[in-house]
Amino acid sequence: SCSQTPGLKRSSHLTLEELEQREVLVLGLDGAGKSTFLRVLSGKPPLEGHIPTWGFNSVRLPTKDFEVDLLEIGGSQNLRFYWKEFVNEVDVLVFVVDSADRLRLPWARQELHKLEAMSMVEMQQELGLQAIDSQREVFLLAASIAPAGPSSEEPGTVHIWKLLLELLS
Ligand SMILES: Nc1nc2c(ncn2[C@@H]2O[C@H](COP(=O)(O)OP(=O)(O)OP(=O)(O)O)[C@@H](O)[C@H]2O)c(=O)[nH]1
Ligand SMILES: [Mg+2]
């Protein structure tokens, strides 16, 4: 409601529409068990076979304090493209892995890692920077517009600008 006072959202006199929302994203390879997980959580029996989710599948589960929205995005190859779009929009990511599917575990691992940005160490390895042995100096700097780290308030772009000035002067 419009008259709601900020900070009082968790009082015990909430009406249903004022209940807070929690968002959970459920990802994993096709057939990993995402839809089954959502069904079982909503008190439905699991299905026998694997019926692929072509798009999204969601359930809303009310709890005492908030409503939990669980959103599954299908795991088929063409849908994995969309996974990344949602990861930063949710409170929790559940990544479902089929423990019996040994063969595809590396794929699951790869898809999970694709959801995260690479660390600087990983970037250095992936780009093979340590293998560049030319006369050039090679720098790898984080150019994120976000602050460069807990120790620094400045965005990474400022660091790069400073380095550029240093190299050019
Ligand atoms: N034995 C066993 N089978 C399971 C378990 N969880 C899921 N399954 C089976 O594995 C299959 C998984 O199917 P879904 O839950 O539809 O898989 P999904 O991850 O939603 O797949 P997509 O929607 O295609 O991405 C179904 O046949 C389930 O019956 C489990 O814990 N144990
Ligand atoms: Mg599914």
PDB file of C-alpha atoms and ligand atoms in Angstrom:
ATOM      1  CA  SER A   1       0.000   0.000   0.000  1.00  0.00           C
ATOM      2  CA  CYS A   2       1.090   3.613  -0.552  1.00  0.00           C
ATOM      3  CA  SER A   3       0.783   4.629   3.093  1.00  0.00           C
ATOM      4  CA  GLN A   4       3.223   2.000   4.278  1.00  0.00           C
ATOM      5  CA  THR A   5       5.999   3.330   6.471  1.00  0.00           C
ATOM      6  CA  PRO A   6       9.439   2.236   5.328  1.00  0.00           C
ATOM      7  CA  GLY A   7      11.136   0.008   7.875  1.00  0.00           C
ATOM      8  CA  LEU A   8       7.917  -1.411   9.242  1.00  0.00           C
ATOM      9  CA  LYS A   9       7.525  -4.006   6.542  1.00  0.00           C
ATOM     10  CA  ARG A  10       8.318  -6.890   8.856  1.00  0.00           C
ATOM     11  CA  SER A  11       5.762  -6.085  11.537  1.00  0.00           C
ATOM     12  CA  SER A  12       3.361  -8.853  12.432  1.00  0.00           C
ATOM     13  CA  HIS A  13       0.304  -6.929  11.205  1.00  0.00           C
ATOM     14  CA  LEU A  14       1.032  -7.364   7.541  1.00  0.00           C
ATOM     15  CA  THR A  15      -1.752  -7.969   5.098  1.00  0.00           C
ATOM     16  CA  LEU A  16      -1.110 -10.501   2.373  1.00  0.00           C
ATOM     17  CA  GLU A  17      -0.246  -7.945  -0.295  1.00  0.00           C
ATOM     18  CA  GLU A  18       2.364  -6.418   1.990  1.00  0.00           C
ATOM     19  CA  LEU A  19       4.161  -9.689   2.523  1.00  0.00           C
ATOM     20  CA  GLU A  20       7.733  -9.454   1.478  1.00  0.00           C
ATOM     21  CA  GLN A  21       8.974 -11.391  -1.472  1.00  0.00           C
ATOM     22  CA  ARG A  22      12.085 -13.553  -1.709  1.00  0.00           C
ATOM     23  CA  GLU A  23      13.341 -14.640  -5.105  1.00  0.00           C
ATOM     24  CA  VAL A  24      15.058 -17.964  -5.692  1.00  0.00           C
ATOM     25  CA  LEU A  25      16.445 -18.912  -9.095  1.00  0.00           C
ATOM     26  CA  VAL A  26      16.629 -22.639  -9.846  1.00  0.00           C
ATOM     27  CA  LEU A  27      19.100 -23.619 -12.545  1.00  0.00           C
ATOM     28  CA  GLY A  28      20.843 -26.778 -13.677  1.00  0.00           C
ATOM     29  CA  LEU A  29      21.240 -28.966 -16.757  1.00  0.00           C
ATOM     30  CA  ASP A  30      18.195 -30.388 -18.511  1.00  0.00           C
ATOM     31  CA  GLY A  31      16.854 -33.328 -16.559  1.00  0.00           C
ATOM     32  CA  ALA A  32      18.815 -32.423 -13.433  1.00  0.00           C
ATOM     33  CA  GLY A  33      15.620 -32.358 -11.388  1.00  0.00           C
ATOM     34  CA  LYS A  34      14.623 -28.678 -11.188  1.00  0.00           C
ATOM     35  CA  SER A  35      10.928 -29.146 -11.974  1.00  0.00           C
ATOM     36  CA  THR A  36      10.837 -32.167  -9.694  1.00  0.00           C
ATOM     37  CA  PHE A  37      12.349 -30.076  -6.890  1.00  0.00           C
ATOM     38  CA  LEU A  38       9.690 -27.387  -7.361  1.00  0.00           C
ATOM     39  CA  ARG A  39       6.901 -29.970  -7.486  1.00  0.00           C
ATOM     40  CA  VAL A  40       8.038 -31.717  -4.323  1.00  0.00           C
ATOM     41  CA  LEU A  41       8.432 -28.404  -2.470  1.00  0.00           C
ATOM     42  CA  SER A  42       4.856 -27.497  -3.408  1.00  0.00           C
ATOM     43  CA  GLY A  43       3.623 -30.813  -2.030  1.00  0.00           C
ATOM     44  CA  LYS A  44       3.030 -32.490  -5.402  1.00  0.00           C
ATOM     45  CA  PRO A  45       4.286 -35.986  -6.204  1.00  0.00           C
ATOM     46  CA  PRO A  46       7.285 -36.185  -8.560  1.00  0.00           C
ATOM     47  CA  LEU A  47       6.625 -37.100 -12.173  1.00  0.00           C
ATOM     48  CA  GLU A  48       7.945 -40.387 -13.527  1.00  0.00           C
ATOM     49  CA  GLY A  49       9.642 -39.135 -16.660  1.00  0.00           C
ATOM     50  CA  HIS A  50      11.477 -36.002 -17.611  1.00  0.00           C
ATOM     51  CA  ILE A  51       9.184 -33.459 -19.236  1.00  0.00           C
ATOM     52  CA  PRO A  52      11.461 -30.616 -20.364  1.00  0.00           C
ATOM     53  CA  THR A  53      10.569 -27.098 -19.261  1.00  0.00           C
ATOM     54  CA  TRP A  54      10.386 -24.986 -22.410  1.00  0.00           C
ATOM     55  CA  GLY A  55      10.941 -21.616 -20.860  1.00  0.00           C
ATOM     56  CA  PHE A  56      10.099 -20.774 -17.282  1.00  0.00           C
ATOM     57  CA  ASN A  57       8.355 -22.569 -14.486  1.00  0.00           C
ATOM     58  CA  SER A  58       7.608 -20.926 -11.168  1.00  0.00           C
ATOM     59  CA  VAL A  59       5.937 -21.563  -7.864  1.00  0.00           C
ATOM     60  CA  ARG A  60       5.152 -19.181  -5.025  1.00  0.00           C
ATOM     61  CA  LEU A  61       5.362 -20.619  -1.537  1.00  0.00           C
ATOM     62  CA  PRO A  62       4.088 -18.575   1.389  1.00  0.00           C
ATOM     63  CA  THR A  63       5.897 -18.796   4.705  1.00  0.00           C
ATOM     64  CA  LYS A  64       5.193 -17.086   8.009  1.00  0.00           C
ATOM     65  CA  ASP A  65       7.378 -14.083   7.244  1.00  0.00           C
ATOM     66  CA  PHE A  66       7.570 -13.809   3.479  1.00  0.00           C
ATOM     67  CA  GLU A  67       6.611 -15.325   0.167  1.00  0.00           C
ATOM     68  CA  VAL A  68       9.221 -17.357  -1.668  1.00  0.00           C
ATOM     69  CA  ASP A  69       9.140 -17.229  -5.452  1.00  0.00           C
ATOM     70  CA  LEU A  70      11.047 -20.087  -6.991  1.00  0.00           C
ATOM     71  CA  LEU A  71      11.809 -19.572 -10.657  1.00  0.00           C
ATOM     72  CA  GLU A  72      13.111 -22.405 -12.804  1.00  0.00           C
ATOM     73  CA  ILE A  73      14.550 -21.699 -16.204  1.00  0.00           C
ATOM     74  CA  GLY A  74      14.694 -24.792 -18.408  1.00  0.00           C
ATOM     75  CA  GLY A  75      18.126 -26.363 -18.803  1.00  0.00           C
ATOM     76  CA  SER A  76      18.041 -27.054 -22.531  1.00  0.00           C
ATOM     77  CA  GLN A  77      20.930 -25.615 -24.500  1.00  0.00           C
ATOM     78  CA  ASN A  78      18.972 -22.712 -26.035  1.00  0.00           C
ATOM     79  CA  LEU A  79      17.592 -21.606 -22.672  1.00  0.00           C
ATOM     80  CA  ARG A  80      20.936 -21.593 -20.855  1.00  0.00           C
ATOM     81  CA  PHE A  81      21.641 -18.420 -22.787  1.00  0.00           C
ATOM     82  CA  TYR A  82      19.123 -16.625 -20.534  1.00  0.00           C
ATOM     83  CA  TRP A  83      20.384 -17.925 -17.203  1.00  0.00           C
ATOM     84  CA  LYS A  84      22.903 -15.191 -16.640  1.00  0.00           C
ATOM     85  CA  GLU A  85      20.263 -12.485 -17.104  1.00  0.00           C
ATOM     86  CA  PHE A  86      18.511 -13.544 -13.920  1.00  0.00           C
ATOM     87  CA  VAL A  87      21.323 -14.452 -11.555  1.00  0.00           C
ATOM     88  CA  ASN A  88      21.793 -10.928 -10.232  1.00  0.00           C
ATOM     89  CA  GLU A  89      18.057 -10.328  -9.829  1.00  0.00           C
ATOM     90  CA  VAL A  90      17.479 -12.957  -7.162  1.00  0.00           C
ATOM     91  CA  ASP A  91      18.273 -13.504  -3.486  1.00  0.00           C
ATOM     92  CA  VAL A  92      19.464 -17.083  -3.806  1.00  0.00           C
ATOM     93  CA  LEU A  93      20.602 -19.346  -6.627  1.00  0.00           C
ATOM     94  CA  VAL A  94      19.863 -23.056  -6.356  1.00  0.00           C
ATOM     95  CA  PHE A  95      21.966 -25.011  -8.845  1.00  0.00           C
ATOM     96  CA  VAL A  96      20.583 -28.524  -9.211  1.00  0.00           C
ATOM     97  CA  VAL A  97      22.976 -31.326 -10.146  1.00  0.00           C
ATOM     98  CA  ASP A  98      22.018 -34.937 -10.885  1.00  0.00           C
ATOM     99  CA  SER A  99      24.414 -36.945  -8.719  1.00  0.00           C
ATOM    100  CA  ALA A 100      23.799 -40.033 -10.856  1.00  0.00           C
ATOM    101  CA  ASP A 101      24.852 -38.252 -14.035  1.00  0.00           C
ATOM    102  CA  ARG A 102      28.613 -38.630 -13.756  1.00  0.00           C
ATOM    103  CA  LEU A 103      29.164 -38.126 -17.485  1.00  0.00           C
ATOM    104  CA  ARG A 104      27.624 -34.683 -17.608  1.00  0.00           C
ATOM    105  CA  LEU A 105      29.068 -33.406 -14.335  1.00  0.00           C
ATOM    106  CA  PRO A 106      31.791 -31.476 -16.199  1.00  0.00           C
ATOM    107  CA  TRP A 107      29.050 -29.742 -18.207  1.00  0.00           C
ATOM    108  CA  ALA A 108      27.211 -28.822 -15.049  1.00  0.00           C
ATOM    109  CA  ARG A 109      30.425 -27.450 -13.642  1.00  0.00           C
ATOM    110  CA  GLN A 110      31.109 -25.460 -16.781  1.00  0.00           C
ATOM    111  CA  GLU A 111      27.609 -23.957 -16.880  1.00  0.00           C
ATOM    112  CA  LEU A 112      27.824 -23.042 -13.199  1.00  0.00           C
ATOM    113  CA  HIS A 113      31.145 -21.295 -13.737  1.00  0.00           C
ATOM    114  CA  LYS A 114      29.761 -19.394 -16.713  1.00  0.00           C
ATOM    115  CA  LEU A 115      27.340 -17.685 -14.336  1.00  0.00           C
ATOM    116  CA  GLU A 116      30.147 -16.005 -12.443  1.00  0.00           C
ATOM    117  CA  ALA A 117      32.535 -13.426 -13.721  1.00  0.00           C
ATOM    118  CA  MET A 118      36.124 -14.659 -13.858  1.00  0.00           C
ATOM    119  CA  SER A 119      38.556 -13.697 -11.124  1.00  0.00           C
ATOM    120  CA  MET A 120      41.688 -11.800 -12.088  1.00  0.00           C
ATOM    121  CA  VAL A 121      43.722 -14.973 -11.546  1.00  0.00           C
ATOM    122  CA  GLU A 122      41.432 -16.918 -13.862  1.00  0.00           C
ATOM    123  CA  MET A 123      41.525 -14.136 -16.459  1.00  0.00           C
ATOM    124  CA  GLN A 124      45.305 -14.218 -16.378  1.00  0.00           C
ATOM    125  CA  GLN A 125      45.294 -17.975 -16.942  1.00  0.00           C
ATOM    126  CA  GLU A 126      42.560 -17.975 -19.578  1.00  0.00           C
ATOM    127  CA  LEU A 127      44.224 -15.212 -21.548  1.00  0.00           C
ATOM    128  CA  GLY A 128      47.583 -16.928 -21.145  1.00  0.00           C
ATOM    129  CA  LEU A 129      49.195 -13.681 -20.047  1.00  0.00           C
ATOM    130  CA  GLN A 130      52.025 -15.438 -18.200  1.00  0.00           C
ATOM    131  CA  ALA A 131      53.007 -17.015 -21.535  1.00  0.00           C
ATOM    132  CA  ILE A 132      53.477 -13.696 -23.309  1.00  0.00           C
ATOM    133  CA  ASP A 133      57.207 -13.203 -23.135  1.00  0.00           C
ATOM    134  CA  SER A 134      57.769 -10.261 -25.348  1.00  0.00           C
ATOM    135  CA  GLN A 135      59.567  -7.051 -24.589  1.00  0.00           C
ATOM    136  CA  ARG A 136      56.208  -5.528 -23.829  1.00  0.00           C
ATOM    137  CA  GLU A 137      54.989  -4.961 -20.327  1.00  0.00           C
ATOM    138  CA  VAL A 138      51.626  -6.617 -19.842  1.00  0.00           C
ATOM    139  CA  PHE A 139      49.083  -5.326 -17.338  1.00  0.00           C
ATOM    140  CA  LEU A 140      45.843  -6.921 -16.289  1.00  0.00           C
ATOM    141  CA  LEU A 141      43.641  -4.459 -14.432  1.00  0.00           C
ATOM    142  CA  ALA A 142      40.000  -4.678 -13.421  1.00  0.00           C
ATOM    143  CA  ALA A 143      38.187  -1.920 -15.310  1.00  0.00           C
ATOM    144  CA  SER A 144      34.908  -2.375 -13.524  1.00  0.00           C
ATOM    145  CA  ILE A 145      32.919   0.785 -12.897  1.00  0.00           C
ATOM    146  CA  ALA A 146      32.305  -0.593  -9.403  1.00  0.00           C
ATOM    147  CA  PRO A 147      34.847   0.228  -6.666  1.00  0.00           C
ATOM    148  CA  ALA A 148      37.999  -1.790  -7.256  1.00  0.00           C
ATOM    149  CA  GLY A 149      37.884  -3.583  -3.932  1.00  0.00           C
ATOM    150  CA  PRO A 150      37.180  -3.283  -0.224  1.00  0.00           C
ATOM    151  CA  SER A 151      40.414  -1.342   0.219  1.00  0.00           C
ATOM    152  CA  SER A 152      39.606   1.119  -2.547  1.00  0.00           C
ATOM    153  CA  GLU A 153      36.684   3.483  -3.053  1.00  0.00           C
ATOM    154  CA  GLU A 154      37.707   4.293  -6.596  1.00  0.00           C
ATOM    155  CA  PRO A 155      36.283   2.434  -9.559  1.00  0.00           C
ATOM    156  CA  GLY A 156      38.752   0.271 -11.461  1.00  0.00           C
ATOM    157  CA  THR A 157      38.601   2.678 -14.386  1.00  0.00           C
ATOM    158  CA  VAL A 158      40.363   5.312 -12.282  1.00  0.00           C
ATOM    159  CA  HIS A 159      43.237   2.904 -11.645  1.00  0.00           C
ATOM    160  CA  ILE A 160      43.605   2.348 -15.361  1.00  0.00           C
ATOM    161  CA  TRP A 161      43.614   6.066 -16.036  1.00  0.00           C
ATOM    162  CA  LYS A 162      46.354   6.535 -13.426  1.00  0.00           C
ATOM    163  CA  LEU A 163      48.397   3.732 -14.974  1.00  0.00           C
ATOM    164  CA  LEU A 164      47.938   5.238 -18.432  1.00  0.00           C
ATOM    165  CA  LEU A 165      49.194   8.598 -17.213  1.00  0.00           C
ATOM    166  CA  GLU A 166      52.167   6.881 -15.593  1.00  0.00           C
ATOM    167  CA  LEU A 167      53.020   4.981 -18.765  1.00  0.00           C
ATOM    168  CA  LEU A 168      52.617   8.043 -20.937  1.00  0.00           C
ATOM    169  CA  SER A 169      54.615  10.472 -18.860  1.00  0.00           C
TER     170      SER A 169
HETATM  171  N1  LIG B   1      15.726 -41.181  -8.590  1.00  0.00           N
HETATM  172  C1  LIG B   1      15.525 -39.874  -8.608  1.00  0.00           C
HETATM  173  N2  LIG B   1      15.012 -39.326  -9.714  1.00  0.00           N
HETATM  174  C2  LIG B   1      14.809 -38.006  -9.702  1.00  0.00           C
HETATM  175  C3  LIG B   1      15.126 -37.182  -8.600  1.00  0.00           C
HETATM  176  N3  LIG B   1      14.838 -35.896  -8.916  1.00  0.00           N
HETATM  177  C4  LIG B   1      14.366 -35.935 -10.165  1.00  0.00           C
HETATM  178  N4  LIG B   1      14.338 -37.200 -10.644  1.00  0.00           N
HETATM  179  C5  LIG B   1      13.905 -37.639 -11.972  1.00  0.00           C
HETATM  180  O1  LIG B   1      14.759 -37.002 -12.911  1.00  0.00           O
HETATM  181  C6  LIG B   1      14.006 -36.428 -13.954  1.00  0.00           C
HETATM  182  C7  LIG B   1      14.188 -34.928 -13.863  1.00  0.00           C
HETATM  183  O2  LIG B   1      13.189 -34.254 -14.568  1.00  0.00           O
HETATM  184  P1  LIG B   1      12.870 -32.720 -14.294  1.00  0.00           P
HETATM  185  O3  LIG B   1      12.689 -32.455 -12.851  1.00  0.00           O
HETATM  186  O4  LIG B   1      11.737 -32.372 -15.187  1.00  0.00           O
HETATM  187  O5  LIG B   1      14.221 -32.041 -14.796  1.00  0.00           O
HETATM  188  P2  LIG B   1      14.510 -30.481 -15.036  1.00  0.00           P
HETATM  189  O6  LIG B   1      15.775 -30.158 -14.352  1.00  0.00           O
HETATM  190  O7  LIG B   1      13.325 -29.672 -14.679  1.00  0.00           O
HETATM  191  O8  LIG B   1      14.762 -30.468 -16.626  1.00  0.00           O
HETATM  192  P3  LIG B   1      14.496 -29.281 -17.682  1.00  0.00           P
HETATM  193  O9  LIG B   1      13.197 -28.640 -17.382  1.00  0.00           O
HETATM  194  O10 LIG B   1      14.497 -29.963 -19.013  1.00  0.00           O
HETATM  195  O11 LIG B   1      15.652 -28.329 -17.583  1.00  0.00           O
HETATM  196  C8  LIG B   1      12.574 -36.897 -13.762  1.00  0.00           C
HETATM  197  O12 LIG B   1      12.393 -38.073 -14.490  1.00  0.00           O
HETATM  198  C9  LIG B   1      12.511 -37.192 -12.270  1.00  0.00           C
HETATM  199  O13 LIG B   1      11.576 -38.203 -11.957  1.00  0.00           O
HETATM  200  C10 LIG B   1      15.673 -37.795  -7.440  1.00  0.00           C
HETATM  201  O14 LIG B   1      15.989 -37.158  -6.435  1.00  0.00           O
HETATM  202  N5  LIG B   1      15.855 -39.143  -7.512  1.00  0.00           N
HETATM  203 MG    MG B   2      12.086 -28.486 -15.779  1.00  0.00          MG
END
